[in-house]
mmCIF file of C-alpha atoms in Angstrom:
data_model
loop_
_atom_site.group_PDB
_atom_site.id
_atom_site.type_symbol
_atom_site.label_atom_id
_atom_site.label_comp_id
_atom_site.label_asym_id
_atom_site.label_seq_id
_atom_site.Cartn_x
_atom_site.Cartn_y
_atom_site.Cartn_z
ATOM 1 C CA MET A 1 30.097 -48.370 -0.763
ATOM 2 C CA ASN A 2 30.782 -47.279 -4.288
ATOM 3 C CA HIS A 3 31.378 -50.323 -6.478
ATOM 4 C CA ALA A 4 32.542 -48.495 -9.567
ATOM 5 C CA GLN A 5 36.002 -49.136 -10.891
ATOM 6 C CA THR A 6 37.429 -45.959 -9.345
ATOM 7 C CA ILE A 7 38.129 -46.283 -5.610
ATOM 8 C CA ARG A 8 37.005 -43.187 -3.699
ATOM 9 C CA VAL A 9 39.400 -42.153 -0.914
ATOM 10 C CA LEU A 10 38.952 -39.846 2.098
ATOM 11 C CA VAL A 11 42.202 -38.666 3.725
ATOM 12 C CA VAL A 12 42.063 -38.013 7.490
ATOM 13 C CA ASP A 13 45.076 -36.322 9.132
ATOM 14 C CA ASP A 14 45.345 -33.557 11.708
ATOM 15 C CA ASP A 15 48.137 -31.844 9.755
ATOM 16 C CA PHE A 16 46.777 -29.946 6.748
ATOM 17 C CA MET A 17 50.036 -30.170 4.761
ATOM 18 C CA VAL A 18 50.537 -33.882 5.496
ATOM 19 C CA ALA A 19 46.984 -34.572 4.329
ATOM 20 C CA LYS A 20 47.761 -32.630 1.140
ATOM 21 C CA VAL A 21 50.934 -34.665 0.515
ATOM 22 C CA HIS A 22 49.159 -37.978 1.108
ATOM 23 C CA SER A 23 46.327 -36.898 -1.180
ATOM 24 C CA GLY A 24 48.917 -36.160 -3.850
ATOM 25 C CA PHE A 25 50.387 -39.653 -3.433
ATOM 26 C CA VAL A 26 46.945 -41.209 -3.933
ATOM 27 C CA ARG A 27 46.219 -39.115 -7.025
ATOM 28 C CA GLN A 28 49.388 -40.429 -8.681
ATOM 29 C CA LEU A 29 47.908 -43.935 -8.796
ATOM 30 C CA PRO A 30 45.356 -44.615 -11.556
ATOM 31 C CA GLY A 31 42.048 -45.981 -10.354
ATOM 32 C CA PHE A 32 42.009 -44.017 -7.085
ATOM 33 C CA GLU A 33 40.234 -40.698 -6.547
ATOM 34 C CA VAL A 34 40.641 -38.434 -3.503
ATOM 35 C CA VAL A 35 37.142 -37.185 -2.753
ATOM 36 C CA GLY A 36 37.969 -35.189 0.360
ATOM 37 C CA ALA A 37 40.140 -34.540 3.407
ATOM 38 C CA ALA A 38 39.390 -34.086 7.101
ATOM 39 C CA HIS A 39 41.551 -32.905 9.988
ATOM 40 C CA THR A 40 39.459 -33.827 13.054
ATOM 41 C CA GLY A 41 37.371 -36.815 14.033
ATOM 42 C CA ALA A 42 34.138 -34.852 13.889
ATOM 43 C CA GLN A 43 34.971 -33.544 10.427
ATOM 44 C CA ALA A 44 35.909 -37.065 9.294
ATOM 45 C CA VAL A 45 32.523 -38.466 10.334
ATOM 46 C CA ALA A 46 30.690 -35.621 8.602
ATOM 47 C CA GLU A 47 32.715 -36.009 5.407
ATOM 48 C CA ALA A 48 32.336 -39.792 5.414
ATOM 49 C CA ARG A 49 28.565 -39.433 5.730
ATOM 50 C CA ARG A 50 28.488 -36.845 2.931
ATOM 51 C CA LEU A 51 30.956 -38.418 0.502
ATOM 52 C CA GLN A 52 30.422 -42.179 1.127
ATOM 53 C CA PRO A 53 34.056 -43.111 0.340
ATOM 54 C CA ASP A 54 35.288 -46.647 -0.310
ATOM 55 C CA LEU A 55 38.534 -46.229 1.628
ATOM 56 C CA VAL A 56 39.791 -43.924 4.388
ATOM 57 C CA LEU A 57 43.459 -43.172 5.005
ATOM 58 C CA LEU A 58 43.215 -42.703 8.764
ATOM 59 C CA ASP A 59 45.716 -41.065 11.105
ATOM 60 C CA ILE A 60 45.699 -42.270 14.724
ATOM 61 C CA HIS A 61 46.554 -38.975 16.434
ATOM 62 C CA LEU A 62 43.689 -36.522 15.942
ATOM 63 C CA PRO A 63 42.955 -33.464 18.121
ATOM 64 C CA ASP A 64 39.509 -34.558 19.296
ATOM 65 C CA ILE A 65 39.598 -38.373 19.274
ATOM 66 C CA ASN A 66 41.892 -41.367 18.931
ATOM 67 C CA GLY A 67 41.769 -42.671 15.378
ATOM 68 C CA LEU A 68 41.072 -46.221 16.572
ATOM 69 C CA GLU A 69 37.959 -45.023 18.411
ATOM 70 C CA LEU A 70 36.967 -43.009 15.349
ATOM 71 C CA LEU A 71 37.207 -46.101 13.151
ATOM 72 C CA GLN A 72 33.938 -47.575 14.441
ATOM 73 C CA GLN A 73 32.154 -44.221 14.185
ATOM 74 C CA LEU A 74 33.148 -44.036 10.524
ATOM 75 C CA ARG A 75 31.782 -47.522 9.914
ATOM 76 C CA ASP A 76 28.530 -46.523 11.588
ATOM 77 C CA VAL A 77 27.942 -43.976 8.804
ATOM 78 C CA VAL A 78 29.564 -46.048 5.997
ATOM 79 C CA PRO A 79 29.058 -49.723 6.961
ATOM 80 C CA GLU A 80 31.162 -51.163 4.100
ATOM 81 C CA LEU A 81 34.037 -48.715 4.624
ATOM 82 C CA ASP A 82 37.636 -49.955 4.389
ATOM 83 C CA VAL A 83 40.352 -48.284 6.457
ATOM 84 C CA LEU A 84 44.106 -48.004 5.896
ATOM 85 C CA VAL A 85 45.877 -46.590 8.954
ATOM 86 C CA ILE A 86 48.737 -44.155 8.330
ATOM 87 C CA SER A 87 50.394 -43.130 11.572
ATOM 88 C CA ALA A 88 53.630 -42.395 13.403
ATOM 89 C CA ALA A 89 52.364 -44.607 16.245
ATOM 90 C CA ARG A 90 54.654 -47.623 16.644
ATOM 91 C CA GLU A 91 53.379 -49.105 19.911
ATOM 92 C CA VAL A 92 52.647 -52.815 19.493
ATOM 93 C CA GLU A 93 49.322 -52.497 21.323
ATOM 94 C CA THR A 94 48.228 -49.709 18.978
ATOM 95 C CA VAL A 95 49.009 -51.860 15.965
ATOM 96 C CA ARG A 96 47.195 -54.833 17.540
ATOM 97 C CA ARG A 97 44.111 -52.716 18.273
ATOM 98 C CA ALA A 98 44.108 -51.445 14.710
ATOM 99 C CA LEU A 99 44.294 -54.991 13.348
ATOM 100 C CA ARG A 100 41.435 -56.088 15.590
ATOM 101 C CA GLY A 101 39.456 -53.152 14.187
ATOM 102 C CA GLY A 102 39.570 -54.718 10.737
ATOM 103 C CA ILE A 103 41.948 -52.392 8.902
ATOM 104 C CA VAL A 104 43.359 -53.356 5.500
ATOM 105 C CA HIS A 105 46.906 -52.055 6.172
ATOM 106 C CA TYR A 106 48.973 -50.197 8.775
ATOM 107 C CA LEU A 107 51.576 -47.878 7.234
ATOM 108 C CA MET A 108 53.999 -46.052 9.521
ATOM 109 C CA LYS A 109 55.072 -42.464 8.922
ATOM 110 C CA PRO A 110 57.198 -41.265 7.287
ATOM 111 C CA PHE A 111 56.667 -43.188 4.068
ATOM 112 C CA SER A 112 57.189 -42.625 0.361
ATOM 113 C CA ALA A 113 54.689 -42.511 -2.473
ATOM 114 C CA ASP A 114 55.916 -45.959 -3.534
ATOM 115 C CA ASP A 115 55.235 -47.346 -0.039
ATOM 116 C CA LEU A 116 51.646 -46.131 -0.167
ATOM 117 C CA HIS A 117 51.165 -47.220 -3.773
ATOM 118 C CA GLU A 118 52.204 -50.792 -2.878
ATOM 119 C CA ARG A 119 49.570 -50.944 -0.112
ATOM 120 C CA LEU A 120 46.889 -49.442 -2.335
ATOM 121 C CA GLU A 121 47.660 -51.914 -5.130
ATOM 122 C CA HIS A 122 47.446 -54.809 -2.691
ATOM 123 C CA TYR A 123 44.143 -53.454 -1.419
ATOM 124 C CA ARG A 124 42.768 -53.153 -4.948
ATOM 125 C CA GLN A 125 43.864 -56.669 -5.937
ATOM 126 C CA SER A 126 42.795 -58.495 -2.778
ATOM 127 C CA TYR A 127 40.209 -56.770 -0.577
ATOM 128 C CA ARG A 128 38.311 -55.180 -3.455
ATOM 129 C CA ALA A 129 37.918 -58.602 -5.056
ATOM 130 C CA LEU A 130 35.732 -59.473 -2.048
ATOM 131 C CA SER A 131 33.622 -56.313 -2.086
ATOM 132 C CA PRO A 132 29.844 -56.812 -2.210
ATOM 133 C CA GLY A 133 28.647 -57.545 -5.717
ATOM 134 C CA SER A 134 31.995 -58.861 -6.929
ATOM 135 C CA ALA A 135 32.222 -62.162 -8.809
ATOM 136 C CA GLY A 136 28.481 -62.712 -8.670
ATOM 137 C CA GLY A 137 28.494 -62.712 -4.881
ATOM 138 C CA THR A 138 30.861 -65.673 -4.553
ATOM 139 C CA ALA A 139 34.507 -65.908 -3.524
ATOM 140 C CA GLU A 140 37.180 -68.304 -4.669
ATOM 141 C CA GLN A 141 39.778 -69.677 -2.245
ATOM 142 C CA ALA A 142 42.447 -67.713 -4.140
ATOM 143 C CA ASP A 143 40.551 -64.480 -3.406
ATOM 144 C CA VAL A 144 40.519 -65.251 0.304
ATOM 145 C CA ASN A 145 44.156 -66.358 0.254
ATOM 146 C CA ARG A 146 45.233 -63.005 -1.162
ATOM 147 C CA VAL A 147 43.612 -61.137 1.728
ATOM 148 C CA PHE A 148 45.244 -63.337 4.368
ATOM 149 C CA GLY A 149 48.637 -63.349 2.690
ATOM 150 C CA LEU A 150 48.638 -66.875 1.277
ATOM 151 C CA GLY A 151 49.551 -67.572 -2.332
ATOM 152 C CA GLY A 152 48.241 -65.555 -5.273
ATOM 153 C CA SER A 153 49.077 -61.840 -5.296
ATOM 154 C CA SER A 154 49.512 -61.674 -1.534
ATOM 155 C CA ARG A 155 52.547 -59.405 -1.541
ATOM 156 C CA PRO A 156 52.557 -55.885 -2.918
ATOM 157 C CA LEU A 157 53.716 -55.566 -6.509
ATOM 158 C CA PRO A 158 57.445 -54.875 -6.966
ATOM 159 C CA LYS A 159 58.521 -51.296 -7.525
ATOM 160 C CA GLY A 160 57.842 -50.173 -11.077
ATOM 161 C CA PHE A 161 55.214 -52.830 -11.726
ATOM 162 C CA SER A 162 51.831 -51.951 -13.169
ATOM 163 C CA ALA A 163 48.744 -53.895 -12.108
ATOM 164 C CA GLU A 164 47.268 -53.299 -15.559
ATOM 165 C CA THR A 165 50.319 -54.759 -17.340
ATOM 166 C CA LEU A 166 50.361 -57.719 -14.971
ATOM 167 C CA ARG A 167 46.740 -58.472 -15.851
ATOM 168 C CA LEU A 168 47.597 -58.340 -19.567
ATOM 169 C CA VAL A 169 50.462 -60.797 -19.080
ATOM 170 C CA GLU A 170 48.164 -63.109 -17.112
ATOM 171 C CA GLU A 171 45.521 -62.969 -19.838
ATOM 172 C CA LEU A 172 48.126 -63.727 -22.501
ATOM 173 C CA LEU A 173 49.313 -66.796 -20.595
ATOM 174 C CA ARG A 174 45.721 -67.952 -20.071
ATOM 175 C CA ARG A 175 44.933 -67.598 -23.776
ATOM 176 C CA THR A 176 48.082 -69.525 -24.649
ATOM 177 C CA ALA A 177 47.130 -72.310 -22.242
ATOM 178 C CA GLY A 178 43.602 -72.324 -23.658
ATOM 179 C CA ALA A 179 44.951 -73.163 -27.101
ATOM 180 C CA SER A 180 46.735 -76.250 -25.779
ATOM 181 C CA ALA A 181 47.397 -77.666 -22.326
ATOM 182 C CA ASP A 182 51.117 -77.829 -23.071
ATOM 183 C CA ALA A 183 51.322 -74.455 -24.835
ATOM 184 C CA ASP A 184 53.923 -72.020 -23.544
ATOM 185 C CA LEU A 185 55.646 -68.847 -24.682
ATOM 186 C CA SER A 186 58.921 -67.003 -24.294
ATOM 187 C CA ALA A 187 59.536 -63.505 -22.967
ATOM 188 C CA THR A 188 60.241 -62.382 -26.534
ATOM 189 C CA GLU A 189 56.907 -63.745 -27.770
ATOM 190 C CA ALA A 190 55.102 -62.143 -24.845
ATOM 191 C CA ALA A 191 56.789 -58.801 -25.540
ATOM 192 C CA ASP A 192 55.788 -58.948 -29.214
ATOM 193 C CA SER A 193 52.150 -59.678 -28.302
ATOM 194 C CA LEU A 194 51.946 -56.991 -25.610
ATOM 195 C CA GLY A 195 54.037 -54.313 -27.304
ATOM 196 C CA THR A 196 56.488 -54.113 -24.398
ATOM 197 C CA SER A 197 60.218 -54.689 -24.124
ATOM 198 C CA ARG A 198 61.532 -58.225 -23.687
ATOM 199 C CA VAL A 199 63.113 -57.255 -20.366
ATOM 200 C CA SER A 200 59.803 -55.919 -19.045
ATOM 201 C CA ALA A 201 57.860 -58.974 -20.230
ATOM 202 C CA ARG A 202 60.361 -61.299 -18.579
ATOM 203 C CA ARG A 203 60.120 -59.449 -15.251
ATOM 204 C CA TYR A 204 56.340 -59.931 -15.173
ATOM 205 C CA LEU A 205 56.606 -63.564 -16.259
ATOM 206 C CA GLU A 206 59.212 -64.316 -13.584
ATOM 207 C CA TYR A 207 57.014 -62.597 -10.991
ATOM 208 C CA LEU A 208 54.123 -64.909 -11.899
ATOM 209 C CA VAL A 209 56.464 -67.890 -11.557
ATOM 210 C CA GLU A 210 57.498 -66.694 -8.075
ATOM 211 C CA GLU A 211 53.814 -66.327 -7.148
ATOM 212 C CA GLY A 212 53.075 -69.896 -8.262
ATOM 213 C CA ARG A 213 50.733 -68.826 -11.064
ATOM 214 C CA ALA A 214 53.060 -69.806 -13.891
ATOM 215 C CA VAL A 215 55.796 -72.367 -14.446
ATOM 216 C CA VAL A 216 58.984 -72.024 -16.446
ATOM 217 C CA GLN A 217 60.765 -74.695 -18.468
ATOM 218 C CA LEU A 218 64.035 -74.597 -20.371
ATOM 219 C CA ARG A 219 64.003 -75.428 -24.051
ATOM 220 C CA TYR A 220 67.353 -76.521 -25.424
ATOM 221 C CA GLY A 221 67.953 -75.745 -29.077
ATOM 222 C CA GLY A 222 70.870 -74.363 -31.000
ATOM 223 C CA ILE A 223 73.974 -72.579 -29.798
ATOM 224 C CA GLY A 224 73.719 -70.420 -26.710
ATOM 225 C CA ARG A 225 71.737 -70.492 -23.508
ATOM 226 C CA PRO A 226 68.497 -72.511 -23.340
ATOM 227 C CA GLU A 227 65.281 -70.547 -23.897
ATOM 228 C CA ARG A 228 63.008 -69.985 -20.914
ATOM 229 C CA ARG A 229 59.399 -70.927 -21.764
ATOM 230 C CA TYR A 230 56.484 -69.900 -19.529
ATOM 231 C CA ARG A 231 53.157 -71.666 -19.043
ATOM 232 C CA TRP A 232 50.095 -70.620 -17.017
ATOM 233 C CA GLN A 233 49.025 -72.830 -14.157
ATOM 234 C CA GLY A 234 46.753 -70.464 -12.207
#
C-alpha cells in the first residue's frame, strides 16, 4: 500500500457514468487521488494489480462477479487494500457479508458528495492512522477506539468542517495546555490565532467538547453573558 499523504483511490462500478460521478466526488476532497476506474471484476483485479491503490470504492453488482466475492481477489493482489462498498444493495445479509469481509464503510446509493466525503474523512482519520508504518508501528487506544466507533473522532465530521482546520484547533489547544495545566482560551482568542471567524472557531471548539477532547468552563466577568473558555484534555 502507498503510505504517502495522498490516498490513492480506484473506483469500481459497472455503470461508466456513475463511476465518473463518484470519481468526481472523490477529487473534490483534498488528500485523495483517483488513480483509475474499472467496470468489471476482471478489470478491477487487473487495475488493482497495476495501480496498487490504497482504497477501492467497490460496487456490489458487477456483470461478471459479485462485489463481495471480488473483494478477496482484490486483496490477493493488494494485501493491504482497504475497501469502501458503494451499492444499491440493501439486503441485511449483503451488508453483514460485507462487514465480515473487513470493509471500512458501506454507503448506499444514491448518495451525495457530502455523504461520501464524510466517510472518506472518517477513513482518513481512523483507519489510516493504523496503516503499516504509522506512529512508529504502535497504536494508541484512542486510535483503535476511532475505528470501532468509541470516543475520539469516531463520527464523521459535521457538514462544512475541514479536517485540516480541526487539526489546527487541536494543536492550538494543546499548545495552550502545554503552557500551563489550567490554561484555556476563548473562541475569539482561537479565531485571532488561527485567522478564522469567531463563529467558525467556536464551532470547532464545541465539536471537540462534544467529542470529549476538550472541556468548556464559564468565566464570569463584567456585564453580559459569561465567556466560554476551552481547555484541551485529549
